[in-house]
Tab-separated table of C-alpha atoms in Angstrom:
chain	number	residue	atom	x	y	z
A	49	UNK	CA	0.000	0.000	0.000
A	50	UNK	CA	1.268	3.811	-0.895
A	51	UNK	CA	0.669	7.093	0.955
A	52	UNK	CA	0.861	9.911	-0.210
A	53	UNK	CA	0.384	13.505	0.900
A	54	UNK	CA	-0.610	14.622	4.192
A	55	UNK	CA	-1.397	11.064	5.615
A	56	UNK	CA	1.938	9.936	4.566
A	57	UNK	CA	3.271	12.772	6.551
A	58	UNK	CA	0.673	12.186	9.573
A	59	UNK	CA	1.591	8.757	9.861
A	60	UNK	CA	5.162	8.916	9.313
A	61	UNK	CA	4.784	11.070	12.451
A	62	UNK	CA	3.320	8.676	14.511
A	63	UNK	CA	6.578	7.372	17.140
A	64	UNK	CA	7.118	3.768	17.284
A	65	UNK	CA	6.098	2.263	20.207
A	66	UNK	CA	8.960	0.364	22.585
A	67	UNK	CA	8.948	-3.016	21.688
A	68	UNK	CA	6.975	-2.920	17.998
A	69	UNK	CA	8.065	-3.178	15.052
A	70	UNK	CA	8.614	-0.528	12.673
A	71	UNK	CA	9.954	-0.467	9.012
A	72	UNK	CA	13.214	1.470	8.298
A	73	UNK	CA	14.207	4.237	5.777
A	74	UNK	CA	16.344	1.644	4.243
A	75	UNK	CA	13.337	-1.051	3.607
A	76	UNK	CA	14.458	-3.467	5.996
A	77	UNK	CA	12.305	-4.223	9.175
A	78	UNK	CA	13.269	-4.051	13.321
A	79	UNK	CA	12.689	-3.695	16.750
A	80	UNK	CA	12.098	-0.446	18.514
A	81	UNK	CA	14.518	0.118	21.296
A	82	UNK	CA	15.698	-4.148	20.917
A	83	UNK	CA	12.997	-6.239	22.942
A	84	UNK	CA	9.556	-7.374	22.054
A	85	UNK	CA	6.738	-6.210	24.152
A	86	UNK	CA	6.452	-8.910	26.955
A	87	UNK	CA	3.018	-9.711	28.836
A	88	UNK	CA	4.421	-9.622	31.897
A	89	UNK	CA	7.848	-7.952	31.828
A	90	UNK	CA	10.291	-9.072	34.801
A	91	UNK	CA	9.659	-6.626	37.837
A	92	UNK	CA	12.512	-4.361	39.288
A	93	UNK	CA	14.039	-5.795	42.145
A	94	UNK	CA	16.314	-2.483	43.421
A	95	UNK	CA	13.332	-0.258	44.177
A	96	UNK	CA	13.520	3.410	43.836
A	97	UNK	CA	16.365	4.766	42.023
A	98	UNK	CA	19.140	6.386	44.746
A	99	UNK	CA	19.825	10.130	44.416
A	100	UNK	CA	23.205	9.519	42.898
A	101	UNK	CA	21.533	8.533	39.354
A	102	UNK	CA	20.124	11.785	38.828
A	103	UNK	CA	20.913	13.384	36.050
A	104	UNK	CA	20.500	16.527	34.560
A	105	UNK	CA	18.009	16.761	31.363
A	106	UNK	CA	20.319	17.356	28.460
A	107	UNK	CA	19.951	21.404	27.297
A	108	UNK	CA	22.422	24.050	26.313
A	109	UNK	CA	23.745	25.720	23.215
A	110	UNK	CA	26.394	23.212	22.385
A	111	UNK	CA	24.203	20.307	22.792
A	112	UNK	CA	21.871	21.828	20.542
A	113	UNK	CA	24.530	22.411	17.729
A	114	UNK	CA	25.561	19.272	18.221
A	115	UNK	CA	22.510	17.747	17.830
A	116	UNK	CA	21.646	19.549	14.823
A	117	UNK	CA	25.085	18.017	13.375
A	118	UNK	CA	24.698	14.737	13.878
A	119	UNK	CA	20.738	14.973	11.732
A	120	UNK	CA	23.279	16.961	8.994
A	121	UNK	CA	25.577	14.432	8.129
A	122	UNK	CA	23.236	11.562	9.178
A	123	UNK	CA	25.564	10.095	11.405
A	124	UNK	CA	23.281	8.029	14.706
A	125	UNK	CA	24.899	8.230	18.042
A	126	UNK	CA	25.378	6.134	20.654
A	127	UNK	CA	24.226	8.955	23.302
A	128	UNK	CA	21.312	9.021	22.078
A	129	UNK	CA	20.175	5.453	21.079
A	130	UNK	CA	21.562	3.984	24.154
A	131	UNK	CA	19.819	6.648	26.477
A	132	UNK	CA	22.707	7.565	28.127
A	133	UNK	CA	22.358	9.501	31.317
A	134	UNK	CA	25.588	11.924	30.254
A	135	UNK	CA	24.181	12.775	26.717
A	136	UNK	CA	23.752	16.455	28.193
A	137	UNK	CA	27.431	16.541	29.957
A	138	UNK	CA	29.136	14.839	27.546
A	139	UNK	CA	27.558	16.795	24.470
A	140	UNK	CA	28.001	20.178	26.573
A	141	UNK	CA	31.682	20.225	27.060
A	142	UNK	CA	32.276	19.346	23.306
A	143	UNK	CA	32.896	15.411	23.451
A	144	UNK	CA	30.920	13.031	21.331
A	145	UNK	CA	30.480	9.634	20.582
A	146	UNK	CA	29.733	8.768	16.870
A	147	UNK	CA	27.997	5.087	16.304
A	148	UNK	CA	28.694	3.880	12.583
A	149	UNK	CA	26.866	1.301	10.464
A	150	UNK	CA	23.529	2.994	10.983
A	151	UNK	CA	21.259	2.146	14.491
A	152	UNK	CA	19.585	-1.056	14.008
A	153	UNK	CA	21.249	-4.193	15.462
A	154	UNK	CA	21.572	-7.704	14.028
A	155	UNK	CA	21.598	-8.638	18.049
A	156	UNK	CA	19.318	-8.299	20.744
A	157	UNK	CA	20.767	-7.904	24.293
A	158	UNK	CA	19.030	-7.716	27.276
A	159	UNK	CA	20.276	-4.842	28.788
A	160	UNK	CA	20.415	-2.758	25.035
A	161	UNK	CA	18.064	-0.082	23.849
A	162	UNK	CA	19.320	0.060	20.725
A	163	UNK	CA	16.859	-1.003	17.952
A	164	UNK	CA	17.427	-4.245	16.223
A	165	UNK	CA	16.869	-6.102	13.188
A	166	UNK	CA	18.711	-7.642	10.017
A	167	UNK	CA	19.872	-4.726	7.631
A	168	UNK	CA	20.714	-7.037	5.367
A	169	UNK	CA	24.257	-5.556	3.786
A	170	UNK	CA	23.201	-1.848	4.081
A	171	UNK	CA	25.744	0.821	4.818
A	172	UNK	CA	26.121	4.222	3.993
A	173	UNK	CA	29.077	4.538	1.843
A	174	UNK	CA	29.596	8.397	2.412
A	175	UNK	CA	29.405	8.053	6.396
A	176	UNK	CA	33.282	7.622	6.385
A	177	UNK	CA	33.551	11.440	5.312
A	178	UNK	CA	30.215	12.439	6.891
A	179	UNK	CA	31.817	11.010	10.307
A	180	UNK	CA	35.671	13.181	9.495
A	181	UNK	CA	33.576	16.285	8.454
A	182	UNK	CA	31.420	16.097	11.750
A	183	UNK	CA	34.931	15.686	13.994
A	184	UNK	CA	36.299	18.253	11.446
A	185	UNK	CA	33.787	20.865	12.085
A	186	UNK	CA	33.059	19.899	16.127
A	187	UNK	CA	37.002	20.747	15.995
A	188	UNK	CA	37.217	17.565	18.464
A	189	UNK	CA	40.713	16.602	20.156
A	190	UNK	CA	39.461	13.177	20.833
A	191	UNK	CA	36.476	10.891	19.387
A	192	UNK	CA	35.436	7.908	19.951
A	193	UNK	CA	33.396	6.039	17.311
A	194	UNK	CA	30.936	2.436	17.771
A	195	UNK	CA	28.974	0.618	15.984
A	196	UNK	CA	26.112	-1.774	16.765
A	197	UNK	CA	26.858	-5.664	15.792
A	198	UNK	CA	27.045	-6.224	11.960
A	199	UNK	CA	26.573	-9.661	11.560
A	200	UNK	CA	24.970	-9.494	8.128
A	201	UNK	CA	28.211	-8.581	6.460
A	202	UNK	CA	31.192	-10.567	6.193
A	203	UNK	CA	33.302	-9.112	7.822
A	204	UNK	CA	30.852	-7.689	10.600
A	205	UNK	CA	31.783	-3.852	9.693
A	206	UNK	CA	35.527	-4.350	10.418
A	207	UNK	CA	36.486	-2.687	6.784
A	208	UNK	CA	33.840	-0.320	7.585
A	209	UNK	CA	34.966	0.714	10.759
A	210	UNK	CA	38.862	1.229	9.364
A	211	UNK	CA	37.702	3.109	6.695
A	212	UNK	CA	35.891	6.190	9.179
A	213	UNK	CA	38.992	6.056	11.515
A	214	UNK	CA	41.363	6.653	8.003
A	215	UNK	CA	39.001	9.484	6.835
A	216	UNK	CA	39.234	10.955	10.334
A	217	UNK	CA	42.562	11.098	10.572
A	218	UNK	CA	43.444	12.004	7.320
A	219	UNK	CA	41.469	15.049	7.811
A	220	UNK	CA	41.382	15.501	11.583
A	221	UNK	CA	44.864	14.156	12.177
A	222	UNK	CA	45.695	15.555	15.715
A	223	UNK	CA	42.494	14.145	16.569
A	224	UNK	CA	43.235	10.711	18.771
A	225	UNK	CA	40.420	8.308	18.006
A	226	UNK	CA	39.013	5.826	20.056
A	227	UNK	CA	37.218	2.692	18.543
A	228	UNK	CA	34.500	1.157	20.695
A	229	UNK	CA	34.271	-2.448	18.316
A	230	UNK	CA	31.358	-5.145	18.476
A	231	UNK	CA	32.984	-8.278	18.564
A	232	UNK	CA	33.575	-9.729	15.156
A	233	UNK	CA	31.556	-13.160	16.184
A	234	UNK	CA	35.387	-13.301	17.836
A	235	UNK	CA	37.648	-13.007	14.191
A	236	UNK	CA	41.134	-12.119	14.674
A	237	UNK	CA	41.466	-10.982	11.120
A	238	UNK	CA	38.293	-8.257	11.489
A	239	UNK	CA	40.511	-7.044	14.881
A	240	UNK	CA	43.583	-6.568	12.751
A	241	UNK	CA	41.316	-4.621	9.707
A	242	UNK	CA	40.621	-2.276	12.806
A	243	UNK	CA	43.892	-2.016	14.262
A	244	UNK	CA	45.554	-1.371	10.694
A	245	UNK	CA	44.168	2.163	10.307
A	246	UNK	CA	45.606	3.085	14.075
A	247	UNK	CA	42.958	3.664	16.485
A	248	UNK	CA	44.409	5.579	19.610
A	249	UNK	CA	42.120	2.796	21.771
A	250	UNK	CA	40.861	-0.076	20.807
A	251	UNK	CA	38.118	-0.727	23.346
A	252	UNK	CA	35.854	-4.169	23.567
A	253	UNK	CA	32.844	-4.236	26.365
A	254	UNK	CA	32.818	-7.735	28.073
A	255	UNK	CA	29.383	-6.025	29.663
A	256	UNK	CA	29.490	-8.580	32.708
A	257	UNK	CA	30.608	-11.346	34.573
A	258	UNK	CA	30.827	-14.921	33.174
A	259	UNK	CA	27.986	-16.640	35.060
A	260	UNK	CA	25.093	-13.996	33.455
A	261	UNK	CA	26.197	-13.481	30.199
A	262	UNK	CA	23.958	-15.309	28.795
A	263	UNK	CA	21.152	-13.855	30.594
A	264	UNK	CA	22.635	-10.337	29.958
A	265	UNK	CA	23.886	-11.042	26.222
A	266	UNK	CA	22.338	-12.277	23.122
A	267	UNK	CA	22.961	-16.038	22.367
A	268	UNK	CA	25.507	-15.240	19.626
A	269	UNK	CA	28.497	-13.372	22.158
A	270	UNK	CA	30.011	-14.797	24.476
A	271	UNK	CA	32.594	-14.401	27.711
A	272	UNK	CA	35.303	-16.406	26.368
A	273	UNK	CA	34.978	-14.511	22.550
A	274	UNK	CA	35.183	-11.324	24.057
A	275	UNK	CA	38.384	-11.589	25.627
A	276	UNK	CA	39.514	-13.422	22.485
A	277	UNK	CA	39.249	-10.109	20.730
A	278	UNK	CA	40.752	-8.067	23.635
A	279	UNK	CA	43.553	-10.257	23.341
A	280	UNK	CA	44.139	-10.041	19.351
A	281	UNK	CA	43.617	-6.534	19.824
A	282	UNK	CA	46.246	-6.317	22.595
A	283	UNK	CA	48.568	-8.652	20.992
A	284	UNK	CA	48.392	-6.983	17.505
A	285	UNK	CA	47.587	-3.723	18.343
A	286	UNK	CA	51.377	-2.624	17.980
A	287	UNK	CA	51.321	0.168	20.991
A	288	UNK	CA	47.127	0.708	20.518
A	289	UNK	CA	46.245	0.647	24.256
A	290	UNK	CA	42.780	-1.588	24.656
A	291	UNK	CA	39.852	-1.113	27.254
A	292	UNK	CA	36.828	-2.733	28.327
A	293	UNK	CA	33.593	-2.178	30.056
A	294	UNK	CA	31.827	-3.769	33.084
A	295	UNK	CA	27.877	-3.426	33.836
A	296	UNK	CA	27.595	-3.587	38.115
A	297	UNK	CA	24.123	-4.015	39.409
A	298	UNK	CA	23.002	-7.037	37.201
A	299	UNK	CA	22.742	-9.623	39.962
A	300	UNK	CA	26.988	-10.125	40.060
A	301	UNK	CA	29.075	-11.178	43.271
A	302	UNK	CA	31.891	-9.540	44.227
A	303	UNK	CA	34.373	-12.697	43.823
A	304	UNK	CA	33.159	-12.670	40.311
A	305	UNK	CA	33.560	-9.236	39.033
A	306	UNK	CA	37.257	-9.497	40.820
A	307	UNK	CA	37.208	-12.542	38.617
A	308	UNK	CA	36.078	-10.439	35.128
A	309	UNK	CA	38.392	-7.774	36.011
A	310	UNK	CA	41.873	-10.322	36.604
A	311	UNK	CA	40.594	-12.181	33.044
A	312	UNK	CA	40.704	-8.488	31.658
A	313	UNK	CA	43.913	-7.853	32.769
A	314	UNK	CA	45.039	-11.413	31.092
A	315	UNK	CA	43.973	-10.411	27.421
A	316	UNK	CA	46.363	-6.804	27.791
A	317	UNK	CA	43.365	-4.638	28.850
A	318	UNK	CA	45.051	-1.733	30.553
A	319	UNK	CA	41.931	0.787	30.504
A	320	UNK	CA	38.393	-0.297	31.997
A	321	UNK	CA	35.186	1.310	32.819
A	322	UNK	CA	32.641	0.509	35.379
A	323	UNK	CA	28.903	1.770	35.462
A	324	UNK	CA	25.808	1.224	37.526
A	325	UNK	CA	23.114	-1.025	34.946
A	326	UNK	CA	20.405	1.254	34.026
A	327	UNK	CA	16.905	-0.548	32.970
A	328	UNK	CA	15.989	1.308	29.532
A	329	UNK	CA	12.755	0.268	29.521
A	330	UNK	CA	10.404	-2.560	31.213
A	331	UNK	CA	11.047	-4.892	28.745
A	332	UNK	CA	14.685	-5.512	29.773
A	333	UNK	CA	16.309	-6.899	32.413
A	334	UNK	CA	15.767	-5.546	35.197
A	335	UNK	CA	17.994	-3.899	37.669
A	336	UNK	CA	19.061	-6.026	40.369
A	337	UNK	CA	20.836	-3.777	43.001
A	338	UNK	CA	22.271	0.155	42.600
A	339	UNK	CA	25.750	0.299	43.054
A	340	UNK	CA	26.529	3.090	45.753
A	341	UNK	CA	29.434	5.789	44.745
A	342	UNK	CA	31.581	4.338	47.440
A	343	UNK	CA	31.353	0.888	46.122
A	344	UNK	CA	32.696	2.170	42.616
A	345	UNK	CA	35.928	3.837	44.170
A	346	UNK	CA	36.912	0.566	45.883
A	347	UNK	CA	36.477	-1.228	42.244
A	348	UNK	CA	38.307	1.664	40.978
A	349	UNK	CA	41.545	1.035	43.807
A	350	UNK	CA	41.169	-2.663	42.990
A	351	UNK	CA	41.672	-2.493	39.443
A	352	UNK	CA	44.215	-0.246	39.884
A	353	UNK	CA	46.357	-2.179	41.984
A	354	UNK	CA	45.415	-5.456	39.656
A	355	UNK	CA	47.479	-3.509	36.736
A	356	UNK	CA	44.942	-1.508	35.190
A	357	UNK	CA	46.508	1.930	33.610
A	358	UNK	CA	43.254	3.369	34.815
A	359	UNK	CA	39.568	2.584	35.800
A	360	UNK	CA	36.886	5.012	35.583
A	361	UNK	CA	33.766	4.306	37.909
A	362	UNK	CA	30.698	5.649	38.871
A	363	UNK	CA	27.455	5.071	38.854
A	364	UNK	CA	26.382	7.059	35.580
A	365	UNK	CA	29.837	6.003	33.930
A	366	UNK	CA	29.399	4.754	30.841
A	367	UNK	CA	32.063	2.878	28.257
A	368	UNK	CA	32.928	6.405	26.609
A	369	UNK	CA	31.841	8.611	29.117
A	370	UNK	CA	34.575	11.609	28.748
A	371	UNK	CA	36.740	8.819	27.373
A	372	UNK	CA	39.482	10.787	26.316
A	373	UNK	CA	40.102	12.049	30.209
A	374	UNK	CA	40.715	8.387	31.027
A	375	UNK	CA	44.134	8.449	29.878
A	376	UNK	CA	44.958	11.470	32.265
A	377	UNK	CA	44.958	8.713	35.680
A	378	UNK	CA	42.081	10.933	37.508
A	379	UNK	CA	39.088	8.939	36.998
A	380	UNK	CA	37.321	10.956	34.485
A	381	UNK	CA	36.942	13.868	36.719
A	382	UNK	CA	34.625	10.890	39.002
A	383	UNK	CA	35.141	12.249	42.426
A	384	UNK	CA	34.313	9.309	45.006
A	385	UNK	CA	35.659	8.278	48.638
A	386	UNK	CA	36.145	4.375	49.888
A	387	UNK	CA	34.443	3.274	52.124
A	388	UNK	CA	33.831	-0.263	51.498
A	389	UNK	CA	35.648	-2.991	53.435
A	390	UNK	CA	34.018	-5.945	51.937
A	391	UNK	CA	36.284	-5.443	48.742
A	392	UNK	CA	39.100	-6.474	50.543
A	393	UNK	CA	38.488	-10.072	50.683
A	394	UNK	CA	38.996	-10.331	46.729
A	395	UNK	CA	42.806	-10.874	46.337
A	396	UNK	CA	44.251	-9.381	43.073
């Protein structure tokens, strides 16, 4: 069937609901926001959310501009279709996060608003130089760009992926860019494509602890691939320093996320993040426990003295938050006190 005219317009207006399907401007069909409506979705076990996970509503003149260039050169953003707490920080002081390969995900994890479907081979060939002209304009010192999982290409985006970091350096070059990679379905070849067109970071999110990732995950990652690519990445990566990301409030024990954080350190990880588990909407998992501040600092301590360059936690961290202050050793800015004892029983 064909619209035209106004009720094209009135019903191309109409918002997708959470959870139903929706057909994109590419032709191919997904998932608003990742997970099917459920009957009865899985109640919140946490309760109220804590004062510490208040955050302000994103506003200001340079989120605004910013905004208006990522609808410009039609480039989606993780901020935004991850529902990121920081979108308004982040954006404000000038620091952005571009996601390549378009916003719709061949995966479907639990704890992921990010819209999913098969794309079926689609990618915008002119986002490599869409992505360097945003960074070139946004006059950024540091960038980090991600993608959602690409398992409909060969590759899974790897070539993709090189070719924005080339055309951001070639026209951005004292720009440091950070690459923020899906994992490959765990090929050591699409981790070298990366890695070839020199990424300041290659970074890798593990998400959480062994024991729930395949609650927290979709069926097709997996613990053991992850730090498969961490460790190509770290072995091949020829001075590229690699990171990783932990989710905290998911139903994980202490022993194990001491556990996650040692494996990390096994693969070459020097740089890891740590961030309370949000719920983005009722149809995902739901959050088992909030993380207090002080809880975050003594994971921060322990992963420092288990090797790690640097860890930035907090409750509203996120895998990029301010990602290129992580390198500077002071926590992203994250001030926090310890006060926890109980971390002390996990030996490094």
């Amino acid at each position: 069937m064909t619209f035209t005219g106004g009720a094209h317009n009135a019903l191309a207006a109409i918002p997708v609901v959470s959870g139903e399907k929706y057909r994109t401007p590419q032709g191919f069909s997904a998932v608003r926001n990742g997970m099917k409506r459920r009957a009865a979705p899985e109640p919140d076990r946490a309760g109220r959310k804590p004062r510490w996970l208040r955050a302000q509503l994103p506003s200001g003149s340079r989120y605004l501009r910013l905004k208006g260039l990522m609808r410009e050169h039609r480039l989606a953003t993780v901020c935004e279709e991850s529902h990121c707490p920081n979108i308004g920080e982040c954006w404000n002081a000038g620091t952005a996060t571009l996601m390549v390969m378009g916003g719709v995900c061949t995966r479907a994890c639990r704890f992921c608003a990010v819209d999913t479907g098969n794309p079926s081979g689609w990618l915008d060939a002119e986002e490599p130089d869409n992505a360097a002209e945003t960074v070139r304009i946004m006059d950024l010192g540091y960038v980090v760009l991600t993608s959602v999982d690409r398992d409909d290409l060969p590759d899974g985006g790897a070539s993709h992926f090189a070719s924005c970091v080339r055309a951001i350096r070639r026209r951005s070059p004292k720009t440091a860019v950070e690459v923020l990679t899906p994992d490959f379905r765990g090929s050591e070849e699409a981790v070298r494509t990366v890695l070839a067109a020199k990424p300041a970071v290659f970074a890798h999110n593990v998400e959480t602890v062994r024991r729930l990732t395949s609650r927290v995950r979709d069926p097709r990652a997996g613990y053991d691939q992850s730090l498969k690519v961490l460790r190509a990445a770290a072995r091949h990566g020829d001075g590229i320093l690699t990171k990783s990301g932990i989710m905290l409030g998911l139903g994980e024990r202490p022993d194990e996320i001491a556990r996650t954080m040692r494996d990390l350190r096994l693969q070459g990880a020097s740089l890891l993040t740590l961030g309370q588990y949000l719920r983005p909407t009722r149809h995902h998992l739901p959050v088992e426990r909030y993380v207090p501040p002080e809880e975050f600092a003594d994971w921060r301590e322990y992963g420092l003295a288990a090797g790690f360059t640097e860890v930035v936690a907090g409750p509203l961290v996120r895998s990029s938050y301010r990602a290129e202050r992580a390198l500077m050793g002071n926590n992203a800015g994250v001030e926090l006190q310890s006060m926890n004892p109980a971390l002390s029983q996990c030996s490094v």
